């Protein structure tokens, strides 16, 4: 324990035992307030007042004795001020909280035993949906649902990270804090180039965030803006901008996705309301008009236009919800008209995926990031983002379908690459994989031919990475029919991280993600299986850490 920490602990004990322990006054001298957490105690409210005004209020399980782990609250904006901290729970933990310019246990940051090495995770706390994905002036912004004070869901804030290449991320301070309208649920961002909202300055268009405030049995839609590249945010004083509870008689109205509809020169907001996605339009991002509704989706709406087979003169619109099931159709700026059934292109741990807005026309990609519902056992952080993928529409034998492939920037992760042209027998391929079986971070590209087998696959330490059943047309238990319906081959692009596996089948026609769960008793390592199968190619890449 360093001197500062001893002093801070002493200060807190002194204050706690001298005055009413429920509320202490502290002069802020360091950036972080480090807070001990115990999952064994109930949540209680901590309130931080500055100049008599409540600035932070959150539920926390302050550890009265041994901490399971530590979280932090960034106080840097109040350095030099005296703040009041009030805790409604067991105040024994108040004596342990301390100020520091370092987060507690930060020395091991990003090297923790169960830290994913090439997927984004937060330093401390919980994350779920990606929010506000946007590219702006050389930076990709990843905002996300975040509980900074516990490894479980709650206290929703918008966390924030940036990257120059979609792969190497830097976590920044929190973007949106809960306010009197509620906690900060999911939403999106746009750049208001035309300053339709009036939030921009002479030199800088506003980045405008549309999000849901989850209030007391009411979800309303609000906006906030930033003129410093998402570093600091102001909430619009006229919030909420949409309050649709009366119309829908429902508390489930959330997750606004906003984009500029150039043909009609207006903004479009897609909102999940009860049983589907509603479309609203606006000239200024503040005043919204309800236009239409498409049933059959739940949470986290998306709606975007994509060229079919890369032909920009032939486009279709894709609508999806949090589960990723999608419809293809047309959109006239006010109404989405589905033209197909509902399909899926991905399954497994993915949820609430969102696509980036404002990708330059010269790039033209539709890039998506999904939440990976994969826990990080025993860690002071929990859950993760999946790899960014590029979405495209391709004509298949069954009609137009959505494909999802890892973005080309994933190649930045490659440390070593070994390309091996087969064909190999299952045994030979297993031998070739032997050097990698204890490697934590790998990408494997392989094509398996099943000419004598009804099913075949690849396991890692007893866990099924691919299990292709050509008889029942299943990949890892989910129906899959290859575009070439007579094909007896399956191609997989597999990413193995510390706690997760992502698999892209047949060039992105179908993909899935899962927790990495080796069977501790299984000594098989990589195991190709199937009756007389051929492993036609086997490319192995050892991957870098992004931290
Ligand atoms: C989806 C979701 C959203 C909501 C957010 C809350 O995972 O339930 O609908 O805005 O998470 O964290």
Coordinates of C-alpha atoms in Angstrom, one line a residue, residues 72-370:
X72 CA -13.6 3.0 -9.7
X73 CA -15.4 6.3 -10.1
X74 CA -13.6 9.0 -12.1
X75 CA -13.6 12.3 -10.1
X76 CA -11.1 14.2 -12.2
X77 CA -13.5 17.0 -13.1
X78 CA -13.8 17.9 -9.4
X79 CA -10.1 17.9 -8.3
X80 CA -9.7 20.6 -5.7
X81 CA -13.4 20.5 -4.7
X82 CA -14.9 19.0 -1.5
X83 CA -17.5 16.4 -2.3
X84 CA -20.0 14.6 -0.1
X85 CA -20.4 10.8 -0.4
X86 CA -23.5 9.2 1.0
X87 CA -24.0 5.4 1.2
X88 CA -27.3 3.9 2.2
X89 CA -25.8 0.4 2.7
X90 CA -23.5 -1.1 5.3
X91 CA -21.0 1.7 5.9
X92 CA -18.1 -0.6 7.0
X93 CA -16.9 -0.4 3.4
X94 CA -16.7 3.4 3.5
X95 CA -13.5 3.1 5.4
X96 CA -11.8 1.2 2.5
X97 CA -12.6 3.5 -0.4
X98 CA -9.6 5.6 -1.4
X99 CA -8.4 8.1 -3.9
X100 CA -5.6 7.5 -6.3
X101 CA -4.4 8.4 -9.8
X102 CA -4.4 4.7 -10.5
X103 CA -7.3 2.3 -10.6
X104 CA -7.0 -0.4 -7.8
X105 CA -5.2 -3.5 -8.9
X106 CA -4.4 -1.7 -12.2
X107 CA -0.9 -3.2 -12.5
X108 CA -2.2 -6.4 -14.1
X109 CA -4.7 -4.6 -16.3
X110 CA -5.3 -6.4 -19.6
X111 CA -3.1 -9.3 -18.5
X112 CA -5.7 -10.9 -16.2
X113 CA -6.1 -14.6 -16.4
X114 CA -9.4 -14.5 -18.3
X115 CA -9.0 -11.3 -20.3
X116 CA -9.9 -11.7 -24.0
X117 CA -6.9 -10.6 -25.9
X118 CA -8.3 -9.4 -29.3
X119 CA -11.9 -8.6 -28.4
X120 CA -12.9 -5.4 -26.7
X121 CA -13.7 -5.6 -22.9
X122 CA -13.9 -2.9 -20.4
X123 CA -11.4 -2.3 -17.6
X124 CA -13.9 -2.7 -14.8
X125 CA -17.5 -3.6 -14.6
X126 CA -20.2 -5.0 -17.0
X127 CA -20.8 -4.3 -20.7
X128 CA -23.7 -5.2 -23.0
X129 CA -25.0 -3.7 -26.3
X130 CA -22.7 -1.7 -28.5
X131 CA -24.1 1.8 -28.9
X132 CA -23.6 4.9 -31.1
X133 CA -21.1 3.1 -33.4
X134 CA -19.8 5.9 -35.7
X135 CA -16.7 6.7 -37.7
X136 CA -15.6 10.4 -37.5
X137 CA -12.4 12.0 -38.7
X138 CA -10.1 9.0 -38.4
X139 CA -11.7 7.4 -35.4
X140 CA -14.1 4.6 -34.9
X141 CA -16.2 5.2 -31.8
X142 CA -17.6 2.3 -29.8
X143 CA -20.0 3.4 -27.1
X144 CA -21.6 0.6 -25.1
X145 CA -24.0 -0.3 -22.3
X146 CA -21.9 -0.2 -19.2
X147 CA -22.2 -0.7 -15.4
X148 CA -19.0 0.7 -14.1
X149 CA -19.7 -0.4 -10.5
X150 CA -20.2 -4.1 -10.8
X151 CA -19.5 -7.1 -13.0
X152 CA -23.3 -7.6 -13.4
X153 CA -25.9 -5.6 -15.3
X154 CA -27.3 -2.4 -13.7
X155 CA -26.7 1.4 -13.5
X156 CA -26.6 1.7 -17.3
X157 CA -24.1 4.3 -18.6
X158 CA -22.7 4.8 -22.0
X159 CA -19.0 3.6 -21.9
X160 CA -16.7 4.8 -24.7
X161 CA -13.7 3.5 -26.6
X162 CA -12.0 4.6 -29.8
X163 CA -9.9 2.9 -32.4
X164 CA -8.2 3.9 -35.6
X165 CA -8.6 0.5 -37.2
X166 CA -11.6 -1.3 -35.6
X167 CA -9.2 -3.7 -33.9
X168 CA -7.0 -1.9 -31.3
X169 CA -9.2 -0.1 -28.9
X170 CA -8.5 2.5 -26.2
X171 CA -11.1 2.9 -23.5
X172 CA -12.0 6.5 -22.7
X173 CA -13.9 8.0 -19.8
X174 CA -17.7 7.4 -19.6
X175 CA -19.7 9.4 -22.2
X176 CA -23.3 9.4 -20.8
X177 CA -24.2 9.3 -17.1
X178 CA -27.7 8.5 -15.8
X179 CA -29.8 11.6 -15.0
X180 CA -33.2 12.5 -13.6
X181 CA -35.0 10.9 -16.6
X182 CA -33.3 7.5 -16.0
X183 CA -30.4 5.3 -16.7
X184 CA -28.8 5.4 -20.2
X185 CA -30.1 2.6 -22.4
X186 CA -29.1 1.8 -25.9
X187 CA -29.0 4.2 -28.9
X188 CA -27.0 5.5 -31.7
X189 CA -25.1 8.6 -32.9
X190 CA -24.9 10.7 -36.1
X191 CA -22.9 13.7 -37.2
X192 CA -25.2 16.7 -37.9
X193 CA -23.2 18.1 -40.8
X194 CA -26.0 20.5 -41.8
X195 CA -26.4 21.7 -38.1
X196 CA -30.1 21.0 -38.3
X197 CA -30.2 20.7 -34.5
X198 CA -28.3 23.9 -33.9
X199 CA -25.9 22.0 -31.6
X200 CA -22.9 22.5 -33.8
X201 CA -20.3 25.3 -33.5
X202 CA -18.7 27.3 -36.3
X203 CA -15.8 24.9 -36.5
X204 CA -17.3 21.6 -35.5
X205 CA -20.5 19.8 -36.5
X206 CA -22.2 18.1 -33.5
X207 CA -22.0 14.4 -32.9
X208 CA -25.6 13.8 -31.7
X209 CA -26.5 10.7 -29.6
X210 CA -30.1 9.4 -29.5
X211 CA -30.6 7.1 -26.5
X212 CA -33.3 5.7 -24.3
X213 CA -33.7 7.0 -20.7
X214 CA -34.9 4.1 -18.6
X215 CA -36.9 5.9 -16.0
X216 CA -39.4 4.8 -13.4
X217 CA -41.6 2.5 -15.4
X218 CA -41.2 4.7 -18.4
X219 CA -38.8 4.6 -21.3
X220 CA -38.3 7.8 -23.2
X221 CA -36.1 8.8 -26.1
X222 CA -33.5 11.6 -25.5
X223 CA -30.7 13.3 -27.3
X224 CA -27.3 14.6 -26.2
X225 CA -24.5 16.3 -28.2
X226 CA -20.8 16.6 -28.3
X227 CA -18.6 19.0 -30.3
X228 CA -15.3 17.5 -29.2
X229 CA -15.3 14.1 -30.9
X230 CA -17.4 12.4 -28.3
X231 CA -15.2 13.3 -25.4
X232 CA -17.7 15.4 -23.5
X233 CA -21.5 15.5 -23.8
X234 CA -24.4 17.9 -23.1
X235 CA -27.9 16.6 -22.7
X236 CA -30.6 18.5 -24.7
X237 CA -32.6 20.5 -22.1
X238 CA -35.8 19.7 -24.0
X239 CA -35.5 15.9 -23.4
X240 CA -37.3 13.6 -23.9
X241 CA -37.8 14.1 -27.6
X242 CA -40.1 11.1 -27.9
X243 CA -42.4 9.8 -25.2
X244 CA -44.5 7.1 -26.8
X245 CA -45.9 5.4 -23.7
X246 CA -49.4 6.7 -24.3
X247 CA -49.5 5.5 -27.9
X248 CA -48.2 2.0 -27.1
X249 CA -49.3 1.6 -23.5
X250 CA -46.0 -0.1 -23.0
X251 CA -42.8 0.4 -21.1
X252 CA -40.9 -1.3 -23.9
X253 CA -40.1 1.6 -26.2
X254 CA -36.4 1.9 -26.7
X255 CA -33.1 1.8 -28.5
X256 CA -33.4 4.6 -31.2
X257 CA -31.2 4.1 -34.3
X258 CA -30.9 7.4 -36.2
X259 CA -29.6 8.0 -39.7
X260 CA -29.8 10.7 -42.4
X261 CA -32.1 9.9 -45.3
X262 CA -30.5 11.8 -48.1
X263 CA -33.2 11.3 -50.7
X264 CA -35.8 12.9 -48.5
X265 CA -33.3 15.2 -46.8
X266 CA -34.5 14.3 -43.3
X267 CA -33.5 12.3 -40.3
X268 CA -35.0 8.8 -39.7
X269 CA -35.3 7.2 -36.2
X270 CA -36.1 3.5 -35.9
X271 CA -37.4 2.7 -32.5
X272 CA -38.4 -0.6 -31.0
X273 CA -41.9 -0.2 -29.6
X274 CA -43.6 -3.2 -28.0
X275 CA -43.9 -5.8 -30.8
X276 CA -41.8 -4.3 -33.6
X277 CA -39.9 -1.4 -35.0
X278 CA -41.4 2.1 -35.6
X279 CA -40.2 4.7 -38.0
X280 CA -40.1 8.4 -37.0
X281 CA -38.8 11.3 -39.1
X282 CA -37.4 14.7 -38.2
X283 CA -35.9 17.8 -39.8
X284 CA -33.8 18.8 -36.7
X285 CA -33.3 15.7 -34.5
X286 CA -35.5 17.3 -31.8
X287 CA -39.1 17.1 -33.2
X288 CA -40.1 13.7 -34.3
X289 CA -43.2 12.5 -36.3
X290 CA -44.4 8.9 -36.1
X291 CA -44.7 7.3 -39.6
X292 CA -45.0 3.5 -39.6
X293 CA -44.4 0.3 -37.7
X294 CA -43.1 -3.2 -38.7
X295 CA -44.0 -6.0 -36.3
X296 CA -41.9 -9.0 -35.5
X297 CA -38.8 -7.5 -33.9
X298 CA -37.6 -7.1 -30.3
X299 CA -35.1 -4.4 -29.1
X300 CA -32.2 -2.8 -30.8
X301 CA -33.5 -1.9 -34.2
X302 CA -31.4 -1.6 -37.4
X303 CA -32.3 -0.4 -40.8
X304 CA -29.8 0.1 -43.6
X305 CA -29.4 0.0 -47.4
X306 CA -27.0 -2.4 -49.1
X307 CA -26.1 -3.0 -52.7
X308 CA -26.9 -6.5 -53.9
X309 CA -23.8 -8.4 -55.1
X310 CA -21.9 -5.1 -54.8
X311 CA -24.0 -3.4 -57.5
X312 CA -24.8 0.1 -56.2
X313 CA -27.5 0.6 -58.8
X314 CA -29.4 -2.4 -57.3
X315 CA -30.0 -2.0 -53.6
X316 CA -32.2 -3.4 -50.9
X317 CA -32.9 -2.4 -47.3
X318 CA -32.3 -4.7 -44.3
X319 CA -34.2 -4.5 -41.0
X320 CA -33.2 -6.5 -38.0
X321 CA -33.7 -6.6 -34.2
X322 CA -31.5 -7.6 -31.3
X323 CA -31.6 -11.4 -32.1
X324 CA -30.2 -10.7 -35.6
X325 CA -33.2 -12.2 -37.5
X326 CA -33.7 -10.0 -40.5
X327 CA -36.1 -9.0 -43.3
X328 CA -35.1 -7.7 -46.7
X329 CA -37.3 -5.1 -48.3
X330 CA -37.6 -1.5 -49.5
X331 CA -37.8 1.8 -47.7
X332 CA -39.2 5.1 -48.9
X333 CA -38.0 7.3 -46.1
X334 CA -41.1 6.7 -44.0
X335 CA -42.1 3.1 -44.3
X336 CA -40.2 -0.2 -44.5
X337 CA -41.9 -2.8 -46.7
X338 CA -40.7 -6.3 -46.1
X339 CA -40.3 -8.4 -49.3
X340 CA -38.9 -11.6 -47.9
X341 CA -39.5 -14.0 -45.0
X342 CA -37.5 -13.6 -41.8
X343 CA -34.0 -15.2 -41.9
X344 CA -31.0 -15.5 -39.7
X345 CA -27.4 -15.2 -40.7
X346 CA -25.8 -15.7 -37.3
X347 CA -26.5 -17.3 -33.9
X348 CA -24.9 -18.1 -30.5
X349 CA -23.7 -15.5 -28.1
X350 CA -24.3 -12.5 -30.4
X351 CA -27.0 -10.1 -29.4
X352 CA -27.9 -6.4 -30.0
X353 CA -25.5 -5.9 -32.9
X354 CA -25.3 -2.5 -34.4
X355 CA -23.7 -1.0 -37.6
X356 CA -21.5 2.0 -37.9
X357 CA -22.9 5.3 -39.3
X358 CA -20.8 7.9 -41.2
X359 CA -18.4 5.4 -42.9
X360 CA -16.9 7.4 -45.8
X361 CA -18.5 6.7 -49.2
X362 CA -15.0 5.9 -50.5
X363 CA -15.0 2.9 -48.0
X364 CA -18.6 2.1 -48.5
X365 CA -18.7 -0.8 -46.1
X366 CA -21.5 -1.6 -43.7
X367 CA -19.6 -2.6 -40.6
X368 CA -21.2 -4.3 -37.6
X369 CA -20.2 -5.1 -34.0
X370 CA -22.3 -7.4 -31.8

